[in-house]
Amino acid sequence: MQVSVSGSAETDPMVVSVQGDLDASTSPVLRAELARLMAARNARVVLDLRGVPFLDSTGLGVLVGRLRSIRLAGGDLVLVIDNERVLRNFAITGLNKVFQIFDSRDEALTTLG
């Protein structure tokens, strides 16, 4: 399955939606697109992963790397996930304690205000 990433660097917080599996073959697309969107400025980002049915360790690595770079630049990154299978990957790895994860985009946007 292909992955698509859509968002606009013009909004604050920036909302980026991802559709498709995030695995070893598609994670480079996510990495490149997030870098492109965030190149213009330090951003507060809501990454909407509700369209992601599968996420492996490579995908998790991209998210951790992006979180680190955004925070070092003074921004923040929160996730929107409603898929139990994807949430389980965060719980198993302990990343649910590293990322702020919300059930809805509205909750995430309210948090970043």
Short mmCIF file of C-alpha atoms in Angstrom, two decimals:
data_model
loop_
_atom_site.label_atom_id
_atom_site.label_comp_id
_atom_site.label_asym_id
_atom_site.label_seq_id
_atom_site.Cartn_x
_atom_site.Cartn_y
_atom_site.Cartn_z
CA MET A 1 0.00 0.00 0.00
CA GLN A 2 1.24 3.47 -0.86
CA VAL A 3 1.33 6.26 1.69
CA SER A 4 0.10 9.79 1.14
CA VAL A 5 0.94 12.79 3.27
CA SER A 6 -1.02 16.02 3.04
CA GLY A 7 -0.81 19.26 4.93
CA SER A 8 -0.10 22.93 4.67
CA ALA A 9 2.82 24.80 6.17
CA GLU A 10 0.60 27.89 6.29
CA THR A 11 -1.43 26.91 9.35
CA ASP A 12 -0.40 27.10 13.00
CA PRO A 13 -0.56 24.55 14.37
CA MET A 14 0.25 22.71 11.19
CA VAL A 15 -2.05 19.73 10.55
CA VAL A 16 -0.57 16.85 8.56
CA SER A 17 -2.70 13.85 7.59
CA VAL A 18 -1.21 10.48 6.69
CA GLN A 19 -3.04 7.75 4.75
CA GLY A 20 -1.66 4.24 4.26
CA ASP A 21 0.77 1.84 5.92
CA LEU A 22 3.93 3.23 7.49
CA ASP A 23 6.62 0.61 7.07
CA ALA A 24 10.17 0.25 5.76
CA SER A 25 9.12 0.95 2.17
CA THR A 26 6.87 3.98 2.85
CA SER A 27 8.50 5.67 5.86
CA PRO A 28 11.02 7.56 3.69
CA VAL A 29 8.06 9.27 2.00
CA LEU A 30 6.76 10.45 5.38
CA ARG A 31 10.23 11.59 6.48
CA ALA A 32 10.78 13.60 3.29
CA GLU A 33 7.32 15.16 3.24
CA LEU A 34 7.48 16.21 6.90
CA ALA A 35 10.90 17.74 6.31
CA ARG A 36 9.55 19.65 3.30
CA LEU A 37 6.50 20.94 5.15
CA MET A 38 8.50 22.04 8.18
CA ALA A 39 11.50 23.53 6.38
CA ALA A 40 9.96 26.99 6.30
CA ARG A 41 9.63 27.47 10.06
CA ASN A 42 9.59 25.95 13.52
CA ALA A 43 6.18 24.44 13.88
CA ARG A 44 3.63 23.07 16.20
CA VAL A 45 2.38 19.99 14.41
CA VAL A 46 -0.69 17.79 14.69
CA LEU A 47 0.11 14.56 12.88
CA ASP A 48 -3.17 12.83 12.08
CA LEU A 49 -2.52 9.09 11.78
CA ARG A 50 -6.15 7.97 11.75
CA GLY A 51 -5.69 6.83 8.15
CA VAL A 52 -2.76 4.56 9.07
CA PRO A 53 -3.83 0.92 9.48
CA PHE A 54 -0.29 -0.42 10.04
CA LEU A 55 2.85 1.07 11.59
CA ASP A 56 6.13 -0.78 12.05
CA SER A 57 9.39 0.06 13.83
CA THR A 58 10.67 2.03 10.84
CA GLY A 59 7.61 4.25 10.95
CA LEU A 60 8.03 4.68 14.70
CA GLY A 61 11.65 5.67 14.12
CA VAL A 62 10.61 8.40 11.68
CA LEU A 63 8.12 9.78 14.22
CA VAL A 64 10.68 9.76 17.05
CA GLY A 65 13.26 11.49 14.86
CA ARG A 66 10.80 14.16 13.78
CA LEU A 67 9.63 14.72 17.36
CA ARG A 68 13.22 15.21 18.47
CA SER A 69 14.03 17.71 15.72
CA ILE A 70 10.81 19.66 16.21
CA ARG A 71 11.34 19.95 19.96
CA LEU A 72 14.97 20.98 19.52
CA ALA A 73 13.72 23.76 17.25
CA GLY A 74 11.23 24.94 19.89
CA GLY A 75 8.13 23.34 18.41
CA ASP A 76 5.93 20.44 19.43
CA LEU A 77 4.37 17.40 17.76
CA VAL A 78 1.22 15.61 18.86
CA LEU A 79 -0.45 12.59 17.31
CA VAL A 80 -4.04 11.68 16.50
CA ILE A 81 -4.56 7.90 16.51
CA ASP A 82 -7.77 5.91 16.80
CA ASN A 83 -6.55 2.50 15.60
CA GLU A 84 -5.99 0.02 18.46
CA ARG A 85 -3.39 -1.91 16.49
CA VAL A 86 -1.31 1.22 15.92
CA LEU A 87 -1.80 2.37 19.53
CA ARG A 88 -0.55 -1.03 20.72
CA ASN A 89 2.80 -0.38 18.99
CA PHE A 90 3.19 2.82 20.98
CA ALA A 91 2.28 1.05 24.24
CA ILE A 92 4.62 -1.92 23.64
CA THR A 93 7.57 0.37 22.93
CA GLY A 94 6.75 2.85 25.71
CA LEU A 95 6.38 5.64 23.17
CA ASN A 96 2.89 6.36 24.48
CA LYS A 97 4.74 8.08 27.34
CA VAL A 98 6.89 10.11 24.94
CA PHE A 99 4.20 11.33 22.54
CA GLN A 100 0.97 13.10 23.36
CA ILE A 101 -1.66 10.96 21.63
CA PHE A 102 -5.28 12.02 21.10
CA ASP A 103 -8.41 10.33 19.75
CA SER A 104 -9.50 13.34 17.70
CA ARG A 105 -7.98 16.19 15.76
CA ASP A 106 -10.03 18.71 17.79
CA GLU A 107 -8.51 17.48 21.07
CA ALA A 108 -5.02 17.72 19.60
CA LEU A 109 -5.59 21.23 18.24
CA THR A 110 -6.99 22.38 21.58
CA THR A 111 -3.87 21.11 23.35
CA LEU A 112 -1.51 22.96 21.03
CA GLY A 113 -3.84 25.96 21.09
#
